[in-house]
PDB file of C-alpha atoms in Angstrom:
ATOM      1  CA  GLY J   6       3.804  19.615   3.330  1.00 75.00           C
ATOM      2  CA  GLN J   7       3.728  15.909   4.242  1.00 82.00           C
ATOM      3  CA  ASN J   8       6.746  13.875   3.287  1.00 89.00           C
ATOM      4  CA  ILE J   9       8.208  10.503   3.814  1.00 94.00           C
ATOM      5  CA  ASP J  10      11.899   9.796   2.884  1.00 95.00           C
ATOM      6  CA  GLN J  11      13.571   6.460   2.656  1.00 96.00           C
ATOM      7  CA  PRO J  12      16.508   5.068   0.609  1.00 96.00           C
ATOM      8  CA  THR J  13      15.711   4.021  -2.854  1.00 94.00           C
ATOM      9  CA  GLU J  14      17.751   0.850  -2.854  1.00 96.00           C
ATOM     10  CA  MET J  15      19.952  -1.128  -0.505  1.00 97.00           C
ATOM     11  CA  THR J  16      22.034  -4.314  -0.853  1.00 97.00           C
ATOM     12  CA  ALA J  17      22.924  -6.921   1.811  1.00 97.00           C
ATOM     13  CA  THR J  18      24.337 -10.293   2.152  1.00 97.00           C
ATOM     14  CA  GLU J  19      22.343 -13.447   3.049  1.00 97.00           C
ATOM     15  CA  GLY J  20      22.569 -14.119   6.793  1.00 97.00           C
ATOM     16  CA  ALA J  21      23.505 -10.481   7.612  1.00 97.00           C
ATOM     17  CA  ILE J  22      21.554  -7.679   9.217  1.00 97.00           C
ATOM     18  CA  VAL J  23      20.172  -4.622   7.385  1.00 97.00           C
ATOM     19  CA  GLN J  24      18.550  -1.484   8.708  1.00 98.00           C
ATOM     20  CA  ILE J  25      16.174   0.511   6.482  1.00 98.00           C
ATOM     21  CA  ASN J  26      15.598   4.098   7.592  1.00 98.00           C
ATOM     22  CA  CYS J  27      12.555   6.328   7.250  1.00 98.00           C
ATOM     23  CA  THR J  28      12.029   9.900   8.155  1.00 97.00           C
ATOM     24  CA  TYR J  29       8.613  11.574   8.000  1.00 96.00           C
ATOM     25  CA  GLN J  30       6.896  14.848   8.126  1.00 95.00           C
ATOM     26  CA  THR J  31       3.112  14.899   8.641  1.00 92.00           C
ATOM     27  CA  SER J  32       0.295  17.022   9.799  1.00 89.00           C
ATOM     28  CA  GLY J  33      -0.317  15.223  13.106  1.00 90.00           C
ATOM     29  CA  PHE J  34       0.871  11.642  13.592  1.00 90.00           C
ATOM     30  CA  ASN J  35      -0.982   8.504  14.483  1.00 84.00           C
ATOM     31  CA  GLY J  36       1.542   5.817  13.940  1.00 89.00           C
ATOM     32  CA  LEU J  37       3.878   4.361  11.382  1.00 92.00           C
ATOM     33  CA  PHE J  38       3.599   1.329   9.226  1.00 91.00           C
ATOM     34  CA  TRP J  39       6.093  -0.907   7.418  1.00 94.00           C
ATOM     35  CA  TYR J  40       4.895  -3.119   4.511  1.00 93.00           C
ATOM     36  CA  GLN J  41       6.735  -5.547   2.447  1.00 94.00           C
ATOM     37  CA  GLN J  42       6.057  -5.864  -1.233  1.00 91.00           C
ATOM     38  CA  HIS J  43       7.415  -8.543  -3.559  1.00 91.00           C
ATOM     39  CA  ALA J  44       7.526  -7.740  -7.210  1.00 85.00           C
ATOM     40  CA  GLY J  45       4.120  -8.184  -8.830  1.00 81.00           C
ATOM     41  CA  GLU J  46       2.416  -8.684  -5.547  1.00 85.00           C
ATOM     42  CA  ALA J  47       0.290  -6.511  -3.197  1.00 85.00           C
ATOM     43  CA  PRO J  48       2.011  -5.056  -0.014  1.00 88.00           C
ATOM     44  CA  THR J  49       1.785  -7.112   3.224  1.00 88.00           C
ATOM     45  CA  PHE J  50       1.825  -5.754   6.710  1.00 86.00           C
ATOM     46  CA  LEU J  51       4.949  -6.166   8.685  1.00 92.00           C
ATOM     47  CA  SER J  52       4.657  -3.735  11.681  1.00 91.00           C
ATOM     48  CA  TYR J  53       2.950  -0.734  13.336  1.00 89.00           C
ATOM     49  CA  ASN J  54       4.574   1.650  15.773  1.00 92.00           C
ATOM     50  CA  VAL J  55       2.807   4.412  17.498  1.00 89.00           C
ATOM     51  CA  LEU J  56       4.857   4.665  20.793  1.00 91.00           C
ATOM     52  CA  ASP J  57       8.566   5.412  20.985  1.00 95.00           C
ATOM     53  CA  GLY J  58      10.861   2.342  21.056  1.00 96.00           C
ATOM     54  CA  LEU J  59      11.639  -0.956  19.475  1.00 96.00           C
ATOM     55  CA  GLU J  60       9.080  -3.499  18.492  1.00 92.00           C
ATOM     56  CA  GLU J  61      10.482  -7.017  17.842  1.00 92.00           C
ATOM     57  CA  LYS J  62       8.780  -9.667  15.869  1.00 89.00           C
ATOM     58  CA  GLY J  63      10.804 -12.645  14.955  1.00 93.00           C
ATOM     59  CA  ARG J  64      13.573 -11.688  12.525  1.00 96.00           C
ATOM     60  CA  PHE J  65      12.031  -8.262  11.933  1.00 96.00           C
ATOM     61  CA  SER J  66      12.195  -5.225  14.246  1.00 96.00           C
ATOM     62  CA  SER J  67      10.805  -1.799  14.028  1.00 97.00           C
ATOM     63  CA  PHE J  68      11.854   1.365  15.957  1.00 97.00           C
ATOM     64  CA  LEU J  69      10.157   4.736  16.301  1.00 97.00           C
ATOM     65  CA  SER J  70      11.213   8.059  17.605  1.00 97.00           C
ATOM     66  CA  ARG J  71       8.381  10.503  17.428  1.00 95.00           C
ATOM     67  CA  SER J  72      10.453  13.465  18.436  1.00 95.00           C
ATOM     68  CA  LYS J  73      12.869  12.895  15.694  1.00 96.00           C
ATOM     69  CA  GLY J  74      10.227  11.938  13.040  1.00 96.00           C
ATOM     70  CA  TYR J  75      12.258   8.763  12.507  1.00 97.00           C
ATOM     71  CA  SER J  76      11.744   5.084  12.119  1.00 98.00           C
ATOM     72  CA  TYR J  77      13.765   2.003  11.020  1.00 98.00           C
ATOM     73  CA  LEU J  78      13.009  -1.466  10.061  1.00 98.00           C
ATOM     74  CA  LEU J  79      15.765  -3.977  11.141  1.00 98.00           C
ATOM     75  CA  LEU J  80      15.933  -7.308   9.341  1.00 97.00           C
ATOM     76  CA  LYS J  81      18.104 -10.040  10.892  1.00 97.00           C
ATOM     77  CA  GLU J  82      19.508 -13.354   9.493  1.00 97.00           C
ATOM     78  CA  LEU J  83      18.557 -12.178   5.985  1.00 97.00           C
ATOM     79  CA  GLN J  84      17.160 -14.832   3.640  1.00 97.00           C
ATOM     80  CA  MET J  85      16.994 -14.540  -0.109  1.00 97.00           C
ATOM     81  CA  LYS J  86      13.231 -14.443   0.168  1.00 96.00           C
ATOM     82  CA  ASP J  87      13.563 -10.997   1.908  1.00 97.00           C
ATOM     83  CA  SER J  88      14.498  -9.513  -1.363  1.00 97.00           C
ATOM     84  CA  ALA J  89      11.523  -7.091  -1.791  1.00 96.00           C
ATOM     85  CA  SER J  90      10.546  -3.489  -1.548  1.00 94.00           C
ATOM     86  CA  TYR J  91       9.959  -2.174   1.939  1.00 96.00           C
ATOM     87  CA  LEU J  92       7.361   0.683   2.215  1.00 94.00           C
ATOM     88  CA  CYS J  93       7.292   3.130   5.069  1.00 95.00           C
ATOM     89  CA  ALA J  94       3.908   4.842   5.764  1.00 91.00           C
ATOM     90  CA  ALA J  95       2.883   7.270   8.308  1.00 91.00           C
ATOM     91  CA  THR J  96      -0.670   8.101   9.394  1.00 85.00           C
ATOM     92  CA  ASP J  97      -1.558  11.759   9.791  1.00 83.00           C
ATOM     93  CA  SER J  98      -4.072  13.410  12.100  1.00 82.00           C
ATOM     94  CA  ASN J  99      -6.985  12.023   9.921  1.00 73.00           C
ATOM     95  CA  TYR J 100      -5.588   8.578   9.823  1.00 71.00           C
ATOM     96  CA  GLN J 101      -4.659   8.857   6.153  1.00 75.00           C
ATOM     97  CA  LEU J 102      -1.587   7.061   5.078  1.00 79.00           C
ATOM     98  CA  ILE J 103       1.311   9.016   3.635  1.00 85.00           C
ATOM     99  CA  TRP J 104       3.499   6.582   1.758  1.00 87.00           C
ATOM    100  CA  GLY J 105       7.301   6.525   1.078  1.00 90.00           C
ATOM    101  CA  ALA J 106       8.412   5.615  -2.348  1.00 89.00           C
ATOM    102  CA  GLY J 107       9.787   2.290  -1.020  1.00 92.00           C
ATOM    103  CA  THR J 108      13.201   0.889  -0.467  1.00 95.00           C
ATOM    104  CA  LYS J 109      14.217  -1.923  -2.735  1.00 95.00           C
ATOM    105  CA  LEU J 110      16.297  -4.474  -0.871  1.00 97.00           C
ATOM    106  CA  ILE J 111      18.624  -6.855  -2.783  1.00 97.00           C
ATOM    107  CA  ILE J 112      19.973  -9.822  -1.008  1.00 97.00           C
ATOM    108  CA  LYS J 113      23.117 -11.394  -2.390  1.00 96.00           C
ATOM    109  CA  PRO J 114      24.284 -15.001  -1.568  1.00 94.00           C
TER     110      PRO J 114
ATOM    111  CA  GLY T   9      -6.150 -10.300  10.159  1.00 64.00           C
ATOM    112  CA  ALA T  10      -8.723  -8.781   7.940  1.00 74.00           C
ATOM    113  CA  VAL T  11      -9.153 -10.059   4.404  1.00 86.00           C
ATOM    114  CA  VAL T  12      -9.641  -8.093   1.265  1.00 91.00           C
ATOM    115  CA  SER T  13     -10.365  -9.900  -1.908  1.00 93.00           C
ATOM    116  CA  GLN T  14      -9.854  -8.435  -5.337  1.00 94.00           C
ATOM    117  CA  HIS T  15     -11.047  -9.771  -8.606  1.00 94.00           C
ATOM    118  CA  PRO T  16     -10.066 -10.404 -11.286  1.00 94.00           C
ATOM    119  CA  SER T  17      -6.277 -11.060 -10.667  1.00 92.00           C
ATOM    120  CA  TRP T  18      -5.479 -10.871 -14.363  1.00 93.00           C
ATOM    121  CA  VAL T  19      -7.304  -9.314 -17.247  1.00 94.00           C
ATOM    122  CA  ILE T  20      -6.389  -8.827 -20.825  1.00 94.00           C
ATOM    123  CA  CYS T  21      -8.633  -6.585 -22.949  1.00 95.00           C
ATOM    124  CA  LYS T  22      -8.723  -4.863 -26.348  1.00 95.00           C
ATOM    125  CA  SER T  23      -8.148  -1.242 -26.734  1.00 96.00           C
ATOM    126  CA  GLY T  24     -11.279   0.793 -26.397  1.00 96.00           C
ATOM    127  CA  THR T  25     -13.170  -1.691 -24.196  1.00 96.00           C
ATOM    128  CA  SER T  26     -14.008  -1.203 -20.464  1.00 96.00           C
ATOM    129  CA  VAL T  27     -12.829  -3.351 -17.596  1.00 97.00           C
ATOM    130  CA  LYS T  28     -14.283  -3.636 -14.155  1.00 97.00           C
ATOM    131  CA  ILE T  29     -12.278  -4.571 -11.090  1.00 97.00           C
ATOM    132  CA  GLU T  30     -13.929  -5.559  -7.747  1.00 96.00           C
ATOM    133  CA  CYS T  31     -12.630  -5.043  -4.245  1.00 95.00           C
ATOM    134  CA  ARG T  32     -14.423  -6.742  -1.344  1.00 95.00           C
ATOM    135  CA  SER T  33     -13.781  -6.683   2.365  1.00 91.00           C
ATOM    136  CA  LEU T  34     -14.602 -10.283   3.460  1.00 90.00           C
ATOM    137  CA  ASP T  35     -14.713 -10.087   7.219  1.00 85.00           C
ATOM    138  CA  PHE T  36     -15.134  -6.450   8.002  1.00 85.00           C
ATOM    139  CA  GLN T  37     -17.038  -3.385   6.841  1.00 86.00           C
ATOM    140  CA  ALA T  38     -15.239  -0.365   5.400  1.00 86.00           C
ATOM    141  CA  THR T  39     -16.645   3.052   4.703  1.00 84.00           C
ATOM    142  CA  THR T  40     -13.433   3.878   2.930  1.00 87.00           C
ATOM    143  CA  MET T  41     -11.477   2.005   0.375  1.00 91.00           C
ATOM    144  CA  PHE T  42      -8.499   3.081  -1.640  1.00 91.00           C
ATOM    145  CA  TRP T  43      -7.461   2.431  -5.113  1.00 94.00           C
ATOM    146  CA  TYR T  44      -3.822   2.469  -6.233  1.00 92.00           C
ATOM    147  CA  ARG T  45      -2.005   2.024  -9.498  1.00 92.00           C
ATOM    148  CA  GLN T  46       1.570   0.660  -9.710  1.00 86.00           C
ATOM    149  CA  PHE T  47       3.641   0.592 -12.828  1.00 83.00           C
ATOM    150  CA  PRO T  48       6.594  -1.713 -12.962  1.00 78.00           C
ATOM    151  CA  LYS T  49       9.470  -0.905 -10.596  1.00 71.00           C
ATOM    152  CA  GLN T  50       7.633   2.120  -9.215  1.00 75.00           C
ATOM    153  CA  SER T  51       5.903   2.825  -5.891  1.00 74.00           C
ATOM    154  CA  LEU T  52       2.144   2.722  -5.141  1.00 81.00           C
ATOM    155  CA  MET T  53       0.266   5.744  -6.574  1.00 86.00           C
ATOM    156  CA  LEU T  54      -2.890   6.475  -4.912  1.00 87.00           C
ATOM    157  CA  MET T  55      -5.653   7.178  -7.597  1.00 93.00           C
ATOM    158  CA  ALA T  56      -8.684   7.736  -5.555  1.00 93.00           C
ATOM    159  CA  THR T  57     -10.427   7.277  -2.229  1.00 90.00           C
ATOM    160  CA  SER T  58     -13.712   5.464  -2.431  1.00 89.00           C
ATOM    161  CA  ASN T  59     -16.383   6.474   0.048  1.00 86.00           C
ATOM    162  CA  GLU T  60     -19.496   4.445   0.726  1.00 86.00           C
ATOM    163  CA  GLY T  61     -22.619   6.119  -0.311  1.00 84.00           C
ATOM    164  CA  SER T  62     -20.926   9.165  -1.851  1.00 86.00           C
ATOM    165  CA  LYS T  63     -18.627  10.203  -4.606  1.00 89.00           C
ATOM    166  CA  ALA T  64     -15.017   9.154  -4.747  1.00 92.00           C
ATOM    167  CA  THR T  65     -12.233  11.620  -4.095  1.00 91.00           C
ATOM    168  CA  TYR T  66      -9.794  11.565  -6.953  1.00 94.00           C
ATOM    169  CA  GLU T  67      -6.008  12.450  -6.731  1.00 91.00           C
ATOM    170  CA  GLN T  68      -4.638  15.195  -8.940  1.00 90.00           C
ATOM    171  CA  GLY T  69      -4.047  14.028 -12.505  1.00 92.00           C
ATOM    172  CA  VAL T  70      -6.456  11.110 -12.307  1.00 94.00           C
ATOM    173  CA  GLU T  71      -9.348  11.346 -14.718  1.00 94.00           C
ATOM    174  CA  LYS T  72     -12.627  10.571 -12.899  1.00 93.00           C
ATOM    175  CA  ASP T  73     -14.468  10.012 -16.032  1.00 95.00           C
ATOM    176  CA  LYS T  74     -11.953   7.460 -17.201  1.00 96.00           C
ATOM    177  CA  PHE T  75     -11.724   5.628 -13.863  1.00 97.00           C
ATOM    178  CA  LEU T  76     -15.102   5.216 -12.504  1.00 96.00           C
ATOM    179  CA  ILE T  77     -15.383   4.140  -8.906  1.00 94.00           C
ATOM    180  CA  ASN T  78     -18.441   2.917  -7.178  1.00 91.00           C
ATOM    181  CA  HIS T  79     -18.637   2.081  -3.505  1.00 90.00           C
ATOM    182  CA  ALA T  80     -22.173   0.728  -3.270  1.00 84.00           C
ATOM    183  CA  SER T  81     -21.934  -1.103  -0.005  1.00 90.00           C
ATOM    184  CA  LEU T  82     -19.802  -1.332   3.057  1.00 89.00           C
ATOM    185  CA  THR T  83     -17.999  -4.341   1.700  1.00 92.00           C
ATOM    186  CA  LEU T  84     -17.630  -3.642  -1.987  1.00 94.00           C
ATOM    187  CA  SER T  85     -15.972  -1.023  -4.183  1.00 94.00           C
ATOM    188  CA  THR T  86     -15.544  -1.272  -7.937  1.00 96.00           C
ATOM    189  CA  LEU T  87     -13.048   0.409 -10.349  1.00 97.00           C
ATOM    190  CA  THR T  88     -13.983   0.618 -14.008  1.00 97.00           C
ATOM    191  CA  VAL T  89     -11.369   1.531 -16.481  1.00 97.00           C
ATOM    192  CA  THR T  90     -13.454   2.908 -19.421  1.00 96.00           C
ATOM    193  CA  SER T  91     -12.202   2.952 -22.927  1.00 96.00           C
ATOM    194  CA  ALA T  92      -9.014   1.345 -21.897  1.00 96.00           C
ATOM    195  CA  HIS T  93      -5.806   1.947 -23.850  1.00 96.00           C
ATOM    196  CA  PRO T  94      -2.379   0.345 -23.663  1.00 95.00           C
ATOM    197  CA  GLU T  95      -0.976   3.037 -21.358  1.00 94.00           C
ATOM    198  CA  ASP T  96      -3.551   1.934 -18.885  1.00 95.00           C
ATOM    199  CA  SER T  97      -1.834  -1.391 -18.490  1.00 95.00           C
ATOM    200  CA  SER T  98      -0.772  -1.540 -14.972  1.00 93.00           C
ATOM    201  CA  PHE T  99      -1.115  -3.334 -11.674  1.00 92.00           C
ATOM    202  CA  TYR T 100      -4.178  -1.961  -9.822  1.00 94.00           C
ATOM    203  CA  ILE T 101      -4.405  -2.576  -6.068  1.00 93.00           C
ATOM    204  CA  CYS T 102      -7.248  -1.839  -3.633  1.00 93.00           C
ATOM    205  CA  SER T 103      -7.078  -1.484   0.064  1.00 91.00           C
ATOM    206  CA  ALA T 104      -9.573  -0.992   2.870  1.00 89.00           C
ATOM    207  CA  ARG T 105      -9.577   0.139   6.447  1.00 79.00           C
ATOM    208  CA  ASP T 106     -11.525  -1.516   9.204  1.00 72.00           C
ATOM    209  CA  ASN T 107     -12.849   1.734  10.441  1.00 64.00           C
ATOM    210  CA  ILE T 108     -16.378   0.904  11.560  1.00 57.00           C
ATOM    211  CA  GLY T 109     -15.380  -0.478  14.944  1.00 53.00           C
ATOM    212  CA  GLN T 110     -13.365   1.249  17.651  1.00 50.00           C
ATOM    213  CA  GLY T 111      -9.655   1.626  17.659  1.00 55.00           C
ATOM    214  CA  ASP T 112      -9.112   2.522  14.010  1.00 60.00           C
ATOM    215  CA  THR T 113      -5.349   2.626  13.650  1.00 61.00           C
ATOM    216  CA  GLY T 114      -5.355   3.607  10.035  1.00 62.00           C
ATOM    217  CA  GLU T 115      -3.840   0.185   9.018  1.00 71.00           C
ATOM    218  CA  LEU T 116      -4.722  -0.775   5.466  1.00 78.00           C
ATOM    219  CA  PHE T 117      -5.589  -4.294   4.243  1.00 86.00           C
ATOM    220  CA  PHE T 118      -4.659  -4.934   0.688  1.00 89.00           C
ATOM    221  CA  GLY T 119      -6.320  -6.834  -2.031  1.00 90.00           C
ATOM    222  CA  GLU T 120      -4.182  -9.226  -4.051  1.00 88.00           C
ATOM    223  CA  GLY T 121      -4.004  -6.794  -7.005  1.00 91.00           C
ATOM    224  CA  SER T 122      -5.273  -6.961 -10.480  1.00 93.00           C
ATOM    225  CA  ARG T 123      -2.871  -6.805 -13.463  1.00 93.00           C
ATOM    226  CA  LEU T 124      -4.445  -5.200 -16.463  1.00 95.00           C
ATOM    227  CA  THR T 125      -3.026  -5.652 -19.920  1.00 94.00           C
ATOM    228  CA  VAL T 126      -4.526  -3.675 -22.722  1.00 95.00           C
ATOM    229  CA  LEU T 127      -3.778  -4.811 -26.187  1.00 95.00           C
TER     230      LEU T 127
END
């Protein structure tokens, strides 16, 4: 079957760095997305990886290893506004998104 | 990036009435749109896939006669919650893929969401 695993909740300190991991098993693979969702709001796009390696975009970076079925989202210089749920989603051979349950990130002062 | 507009943002209705939620892709065309439901502190749950010009595909456990989906054009899909009850109170979110052009990555663009409260 198809499956996405990511931690349910993580806690980090303002100004620190946090890494949110995601492992996936899909029928075929056409890339992996990370979305951010604040409570009561719709998800917003953060990153898309289809090739192995690290993609950096400001304070946020995303890494992909296709051979390991593994990705992570790295958040640097954490700010209180980064408190949100982070959703990992992989696209299968039909470009359908398979969603993880999301990781709730709590930032403490 | 592509924009998806969802309306209304908030709706309160009486039990037994029907509510229609619209999802529009403003600057692209989409043959496929998706409807999600999200209860407080829970993840997105895909309800159905809306296909332009054909019947929607519903996920297991979602009543197609209760949640009517119409995808009449390449820029509009509607979700109608019929005979709404308090347990239908939830956050409903639509999304669309820009899959008409080339290079479809599968990325979804989300609407703002519609919060339904059934009294």
